Structure formats: structure tokens, C-alpha cells
Amino acid sequence: MTLSPFSSSNPHRGTLTVPSLPRVRSHSQVLETLFCNFDFDLEQVSNTIDPILTAQSRCEITSLYIQGIISGSSAFLCTNINDEHAIHVTTKTSSWLVGQSARCAITIPHSEVSACHAAIGYQPDRGFFITDVGSSTGTWINRRQLEPHQRRTLYDGDLLELGSLQVEFFVEVFSPFLGSGIDETRF
């Protein structure tokens, strides 16, 4: 199911335009993954929905993003990098492969992205990081190229380049007791 923008006109009141809603590959799949990621805690899922649905509005350079979601000591990723530019949520873990291969947690259909291009990881005490796993076209963070197998910390607002594909990286932190908020001093 794809949500699309719509508008309605009323000749007496002008035009009401509702902003476009992001596309979601499968609403049930996204919700199921979120419930699993948050151990079926409805409040945590409810607190996470809005930042996931509005992540693209944070983009300043490109419309593509990867969003790291931290909850307690675990993390997962959300992205809209796919043919439909629809929201995709990964399961929580500590590392995710990124590339063209269907074996990757984030599959990117782009000619300059290698089959297994990079790995994004998460450590509770250090935050998110990225490693180029020997791609043929390179990985850059904020216009600085990584050496193959070099690990670099990711911060909220970083620009990633996988070959010529530009992607923005965001971090969203959820505390089971405090709700949502980004602690930019940590990440």
C-alpha cells in the first residue's frame, strides 16, 4: 500500500494542500519489524513512528537517507534507498551490510554501488560507524574518502557517498523513560 499526496479545493476557502506522506514498502512489515525491535512495547513503537515517517524532511542535500535508531543498548536502521523510495526498517542488530546484493540489510539499486559496498555498525558506547568493505567505487563521509576496511564514526547529519550516490545519515535516540531526543554530544 502506498500513501500519496492529495489536495482538495473549496471555492469559498481557497485550496487546502496536505503534505505528501512518505511511502512505506509494507505497512504491516514495518510495524511488525518495529514491534519486534521494541520487544512488542506499544509505547516505544508509538514514540518511534513520527521520527521514522518524518526522516526525509530532515534531508538538506539529497532526498535519500539512512536513519540510525537507538533504543537502550540496541539499534536498527530505517532508510528510503530503494526503487520506490519507500521506508524500509531493518531488524535490530549491531551491523548491517549495504550494497546491491539482496543479501544486504540495505539493498541499494544503483550502478555505482558494489554488491557488498559498506557495513554500518553500532556499539552502545561508541555509536554508529561505517566501514568500506572493499567497494570498487569508494565510500566518502562529508567528502572525505575512506580507505578500504577503515572504520569511521558516523554523526547525525553526515553526508555519505557510496560511489556517486549521496545519502544523508541521521541518528535518533529513544530512551524507554524519556522518549525521543538526539544527544548530539554523544553521536
PDB file of N, CA and C in Angstrom, residues 95-145:
ATOM      1  N   SER A  95      25.285  -4.761  13.262  1.00  0.00           N
ATOM      2  CA  SER A  95      25.912  -4.414  11.989  1.00  0.00           C
ATOM      3  C   SER A  95      25.002  -4.772  10.822  1.00  0.00           C
ATOM      4  N   TRP A  96      25.120  -3.971   9.770  1.00  0.00           N
ATOM      5  CA  TRP A  96      24.280  -4.123   8.589  1.00  0.00           C
ATOM      6  C   TRP A  96      25.138  -3.950   7.350  1.00  0.00           C
ATOM      7  N   LEU A  97      25.025  -4.865   6.396  1.00  0.00           N
ATOM      8  CA  LEU A  97      25.688  -4.700   5.103  1.00  0.00           C
ATOM      9  C   LEU A  97      24.840  -3.800   4.217  1.00  0.00           C
ATOM     10  N   VAL A  98      25.532  -2.976   3.424  1.00  0.00           N
ATOM     11  CA  VAL A  98      24.892  -2.056   2.499  1.00  0.00           C
ATOM     12  C   VAL A  98      25.477  -2.321   1.121  1.00  0.00           C
ATOM     13  N   GLY A  99      24.622  -2.557   0.126  1.00  0.00           N
ATOM     14  CA  GLY A  99      25.096  -2.788  -1.229  1.00  0.00           C
ATOM     15  C   GLY A  99      23.986  -3.234  -2.153  1.00  0.00           C
ATOM     16  N   GLN A 100      24.344  -3.593  -3.388  1.00  0.00           N
ATOM     17  CA  GLN A 100      23.351  -4.020  -4.378  1.00  0.00           C
ATOM     18  C   GLN A 100      22.794  -5.417  -4.118  1.00  0.00           C
ATOM     19  N   SER A 101      23.538  -6.246  -3.445  1.00  0.00           N
ATOM     20  CA  SER A 101      23.128  -7.630  -3.240  1.00  0.00           C
ATOM     21  C   SER A 101      21.869  -7.734  -2.374  1.00  0.00           C
ATOM     22  N   ALA A 102      21.015  -8.667  -2.730  1.00  0.00           N
ATOM     23  CA  ALA A 102      19.813  -8.925  -1.936  1.00  0.00           C
ATOM     24  C   ALA A 102      20.168  -9.478  -0.561  1.00  0.00           C
ATOM     25  N   ARG A 103      21.408  -9.919  -0.381  1.00  0.00           N
ATOM     26  CA  ARG A 103      21.858 -10.409   0.929  1.00  0.00           C
ATOM     27  C   ARG A 103      22.108  -9.268   1.913  1.00  0.00           C
ATOM     28  N   CYS A 104      22.193  -8.054   1.435  1.00  0.00           N
ATOM     29  CA  CYS A 104      22.475  -6.901   2.288  1.00  0.00           C
ATOM     30  C   CYS A 104      21.215  -6.470   3.044  1.00  0.00           C
ATOM     31  N   ALA A 105      21.411  -5.958   4.250  1.00  0.00           N
ATOM     32  CA  ALA A 105      20.288  -5.439   5.044  1.00  0.00           C
ATOM     33  C   ALA A 105      19.665  -4.229   4.370  1.00  0.00           C
ATOM     34  N   ILE A 106      20.505  -3.414   3.729  1.00  0.00           N
ATOM     35  CA  ILE A 106      20.019  -2.293   2.931  1.00  0.00           C
ATOM     36  C   ILE A 106      20.477  -2.530   1.503  1.00  0.00           C
ATOM     37  N   THR A 107      19.528  -2.899   0.659  1.00  0.00           N
ATOM     38  CA  THR A 107      19.806  -3.178  -0.744  1.00  0.00           C
ATOM     39  C   THR A 107      19.623  -1.894  -1.537  1.00  0.00           C
ATOM     40  N   ILE A 108      20.685  -1.498  -2.243  1.00  0.00           N
ATOM     41  CA  ILE A 108      20.673  -0.235  -2.978  1.00  0.00           C
ATOM     42  C   ILE A 108      20.793  -0.512  -4.473  1.00  0.00           C
ATOM     43  N   PRO A 109      19.730  -0.243  -5.229  1.00  0.00           N
ATOM     44  CA  PRO A 109      19.752  -0.472  -6.675  1.00  0.00           C
ATOM     45  C   PRO A 109      20.397   0.695  -7.422  1.00  0.00           C
ATOM     46  N   HIS A 110      21.711   0.785  -7.350  1.00  0.00           N
ATOM     47  CA  HIS A 110      22.419   1.884  -8.006  1.00  0.00           C
ATOM     48  C   HIS A 110      23.674   1.320  -8.665  1.00  0.00           C
ATOM     49  N   SER A 111      23.940   1.744  -9.893  1.00  0.00           N
ATOM     50  CA  SER A 111      25.032   1.162 -10.678  1.00  0.00           C
ATOM     51  C   SER A 111      26.418   1.366 -10.064  1.00  0.00           C
ATOM     52  N   GLU A 112      26.628   2.410  -9.281  1.00  0.00           N
ATOM     53  CA  GLU A 112      27.945   2.642  -8.694  1.00  0.00           C
ATOM     54  C   GLU A 112      28.104   2.073  -7.286  1.00  0.00           C
ATOM     55  N   VAL A 113      27.107   1.361  -6.827  1.00  0.00           N
ATOM     56  CA  VAL A 113      27.182   0.716  -5.511  1.00  0.00           C
ATOM     57  C   VAL A 113      27.561  -0.734  -5.731  1.00  0.00           C
ATOM     58  N   SER A 114      28.603  -1.182  -5.042  1.00  0.00           N
ATOM     59  CA  SER A 114      29.068  -2.568  -5.169  1.00  0.00           C
ATOM     60  C   SER A 114      28.076  -3.539  -4.543  1.00  0.00           C
ATOM     61  N   ALA A 115      28.204  -4.814  -4.888  1.00  0.00           N
ATOM     62  CA  ALA A 115      27.308  -5.840  -4.334  1.00  0.00           C
ATOM     63  C   ALA A 115      27.298  -5.774  -2.810  1.00  0.00           C
ATOM     64  N   CYS A 116      28.448  -5.763  -2.196  1.00  0.00           N
ATOM     65  CA  CYS A 116      28.597  -5.523  -0.752  1.00  0.00           C
ATOM     66  C   CYS A 116      29.543  -4.338  -0.639  1.00  0.00           C
ATOM     67  N   HIS A 117      28.989  -3.152  -0.497  1.00  0.00           N
ATOM     68  CA  HIS A 117      29.743  -1.900  -0.598  1.00  0.00           C
ATOM     69  C   HIS A 117      30.354  -1.476   0.743  1.00  0.00           C
ATOM     70  N   ALA A 118      29.522  -1.456   1.781  1.00  0.00           N
ATOM     71  CA  ALA A 118      29.970  -0.968   3.083  1.00  0.00           C
ATOM     72  C   ALA A 118      29.207  -1.696   4.185  1.00  0.00           C
ATOM     73  N   ALA A 119      29.698  -1.529   5.396  1.00  0.00           N
ATOM     74  CA  ALA A 119      28.999  -2.054   6.572  1.00  0.00           C
ATOM     75  C   ALA A 119      28.794  -0.903   7.543  1.00  0.00           C
ATOM     76  N   ILE A 120      27.588  -0.803   8.065  1.00  0.00           N
ATOM     77  CA  ILE A 120      27.295   0.159   9.122  1.00  0.00           C
ATOM     78  C   ILE A 120      27.172  -0.654  10.402  1.00  0.00           C
ATOM     79  N   GLY A 121      27.837  -0.198  11.432  1.00  0.00           N
ATOM     80  CA  GLY A 121      27.808  -0.900  12.706  1.00  0.00           C
ATOM     81  C   GLY A 121      27.373   0.021  13.823  1.00  0.00           C
ATOM     82  N   TYR A 122      27.085  -0.604  14.970  1.00  0.00           N
ATOM     83  CA  TYR A 122      26.681   0.157  16.152  1.00  0.00           C
ATOM     84  C   TYR A 122      27.273  -0.491  17.391  1.00  0.00           C
ATOM     85  N   GLN A 123      27.863   0.330  18.240  1.00  0.00           N
ATOM     86  CA  GLN A 123      28.326  -0.104  19.551  1.00  0.00           C
ATOM     87  C   GLN A 123      27.748   0.863  20.572  1.00  0.00           C
ATOM     88  N   PRO A 124      27.101   0.355  21.634  1.00  0.00           N
ATOM     89  CA  PRO A 124      26.437   1.244  22.596  1.00  0.00           C
ATOM     90  C   PRO A 124      27.334   2.339  23.170  1.00  0.00           C
ATOM     91  N   ASP A 125      28.595   2.050  23.383  1.00  0.00           N
ATOM     92  CA  ASP A 125      29.489   3.043  23.974  1.00  0.00           C
ATOM     93  C   ASP A 125      30.160   3.961  22.952  1.00  0.00           C
ATOM     94  N   ARG A 126      30.008   3.665  21.654  1.00  0.00           N
ATOM     95  CA  ARG A 126      30.694   4.452  20.626  1.00  0.00           C
ATOM     96  C   ARG A 126      29.768   4.991  19.542  1.00  0.00           C
ATOM     97  N   GLY A 127      28.536   4.522  19.461  1.00  0.00           N
ATOM     98  CA  GLY A 127      27.609   4.984  18.443  1.00  0.00           C
ATOM     99  C   GLY A 127      27.746   4.230  17.129  1.00  0.00           C
ATOM    100  N   PHE A 128      27.292   4.879  16.055  1.00  0.00           N
ATOM    101  CA  PHE A 128      27.316   4.277  14.725  1.00  0.00           C
ATOM    102  C   PHE A 128      28.659   4.528  14.046  1.00  0.00           C
ATOM    103  N   PHE A 129      29.034   3.608  13.151  1.00  0.00           N
ATOM    104  CA  PHE A 129      30.247   3.758  12.356  1.00  0.00           C
ATOM    105  C   PHE A 129      30.026   3.086  11.015  1.00  0.00           C
ATOM    106  N   ILE A 130      30.865   3.428  10.052  1.00  0.00           N
ATOM    107  CA  ILE A 130      30.781   2.830   8.718  1.00  0.00           C
ATOM    108  C   ILE A 130      32.160   2.357   8.308  1.00  0.00           C
ATOM    109  N   THR A 131      32.187   1.284   7.536  1.00  0.00           N
ATOM    110  CA  THR A 131      33.420   0.717   7.006  1.00  0.00           C
ATOM    111  C   THR A 131      33.197   0.381   5.541  1.00  0.00           C
ATOM    112  N   ASP A 132      34.085   0.843   4.675  1.00  0.00           N
ATOM    113  CA  ASP A 132      34.055   0.418   3.274  1.00  0.00           C
ATOM    114  C   ASP A 132      34.627  -0.999   3.249  1.00  0.00           C
ATOM    115  N   VAL A 133      33.877  -1.946   2.680  1.00  0.00           N
ATOM    116  CA  VAL A 133      34.319  -3.347   2.690  1.00  0.00           C
ATOM    117  C   VAL A 133      35.008  -3.750   1.384  1.00  0.00           C
ATOM    118  N   GLY A 134      35.699  -2.781   0.760  1.00  0.00           N
ATOM    119  CA  GLY A 134      36.435  -3.074  -0.463  1.00  0.00           C
ATOM    120  C   GLY A 134      35.623  -2.807  -1.709  1.00  0.00           C
ATOM    121  N   SER A 135      34.774  -1.792  -1.672  1.00  0.00           N
ATOM    122  CA  SER A 135      33.947  -1.460  -2.834  1.00  0.00           C
ATOM    123  C   SER A 135      34.820  -1.013  -4.005  1.00  0.00           C
ATOM    124  N   SER A 136      34.262  -1.108  -5.200  1.00  0.00           N
ATOM    125  CA  SER A 136      35.018  -0.703  -6.390  1.00  0.00           C
ATOM    126  C   SER A 136      34.947   0.803  -6.642  1.00  0.00           C
ATOM    127  N   THR A 137      33.963   1.497  -6.070  1.00  0.00           N
ATOM    128  CA  THR A 137      33.794   2.926  -6.353  1.00  0.00           C
ATOM    129  C   THR A 137      34.020   3.818  -5.141  1.00  0.00           C
ATOM    130  N   GLY A 138      34.285   3.267  -3.978  1.00  0.00           N
ATOM    131  CA  GLY A 138      34.644   4.045  -2.805  1.00  0.00           C
ATOM    132  C   GLY A 138      33.482   4.520  -1.955  1.00  0.00           C
ATOM    133  N   THR A 139      33.830   4.888  -0.712  1.00  0.00           N
ATOM    134  CA  THR A 139      32.885   5.418   0.263  1.00  0.00           C
ATOM    135  C   THR A 139      33.477   6.699   0.838  1.00  0.00           C
ATOM    136  N   TRP A 140      32.658   7.737   0.921  1.00  0.00           N
ATOM    137  CA  TRP A 140      33.083   9.026   1.461  1.00  0.00           C
ATOM    138  C   TRP A 140      32.153   9.422   2.601  1.00  0.00           C
ATOM    139  N   ILE A 141      32.718  10.114   3.598  1.00  0.00           N
ATOM    140  CA  ILE A 141      31.926  10.766   4.646  1.00  0.00           C
ATOM    141  C   ILE A 141      32.291  12.236   4.597  1.00  0.00           C
ATOM    142  N   ASN A 142      31.284  13.064   4.392  1.00  0.00           N
ATOM    143  CA  ASN A 142      31.496  14.515   4.310  1.00  0.00           C
ATOM    144  C   ASN A 142      32.643  14.860   3.367  1.00  0.00           C
ATOM    145  N   ARG A 143      32.612  14.209   2.211  1.00  0.00           N
ATOM    146  CA  ARG A 143      33.545  14.442   1.104  1.00  0.00           C
ATOM    147  C   ARG A 143      34.969  13.949   1.354  1.00  0.00           C
ATOM    148  N   ARG A 144      35.163  13.154   2.393  1.00  0.00           N
ATOM    149  CA  ARG A 144      36.480  12.559   2.659  1.00  0.00           C
ATOM    150  C   ARG A 144      36.384  11.060   2.438  1.00  0.00           C
ATOM    151  N   GLN A 145      37.235  10.547   1.556  1.00  0.00           N
ATOM    152  CA  GLN A 145      37.183   9.138   1.190  1.00  0.00           C
ATOM    153  C   GLN A 145      37.768   8.259   2.293  1.00  0.00           C
TER     154      GLN A 145
END
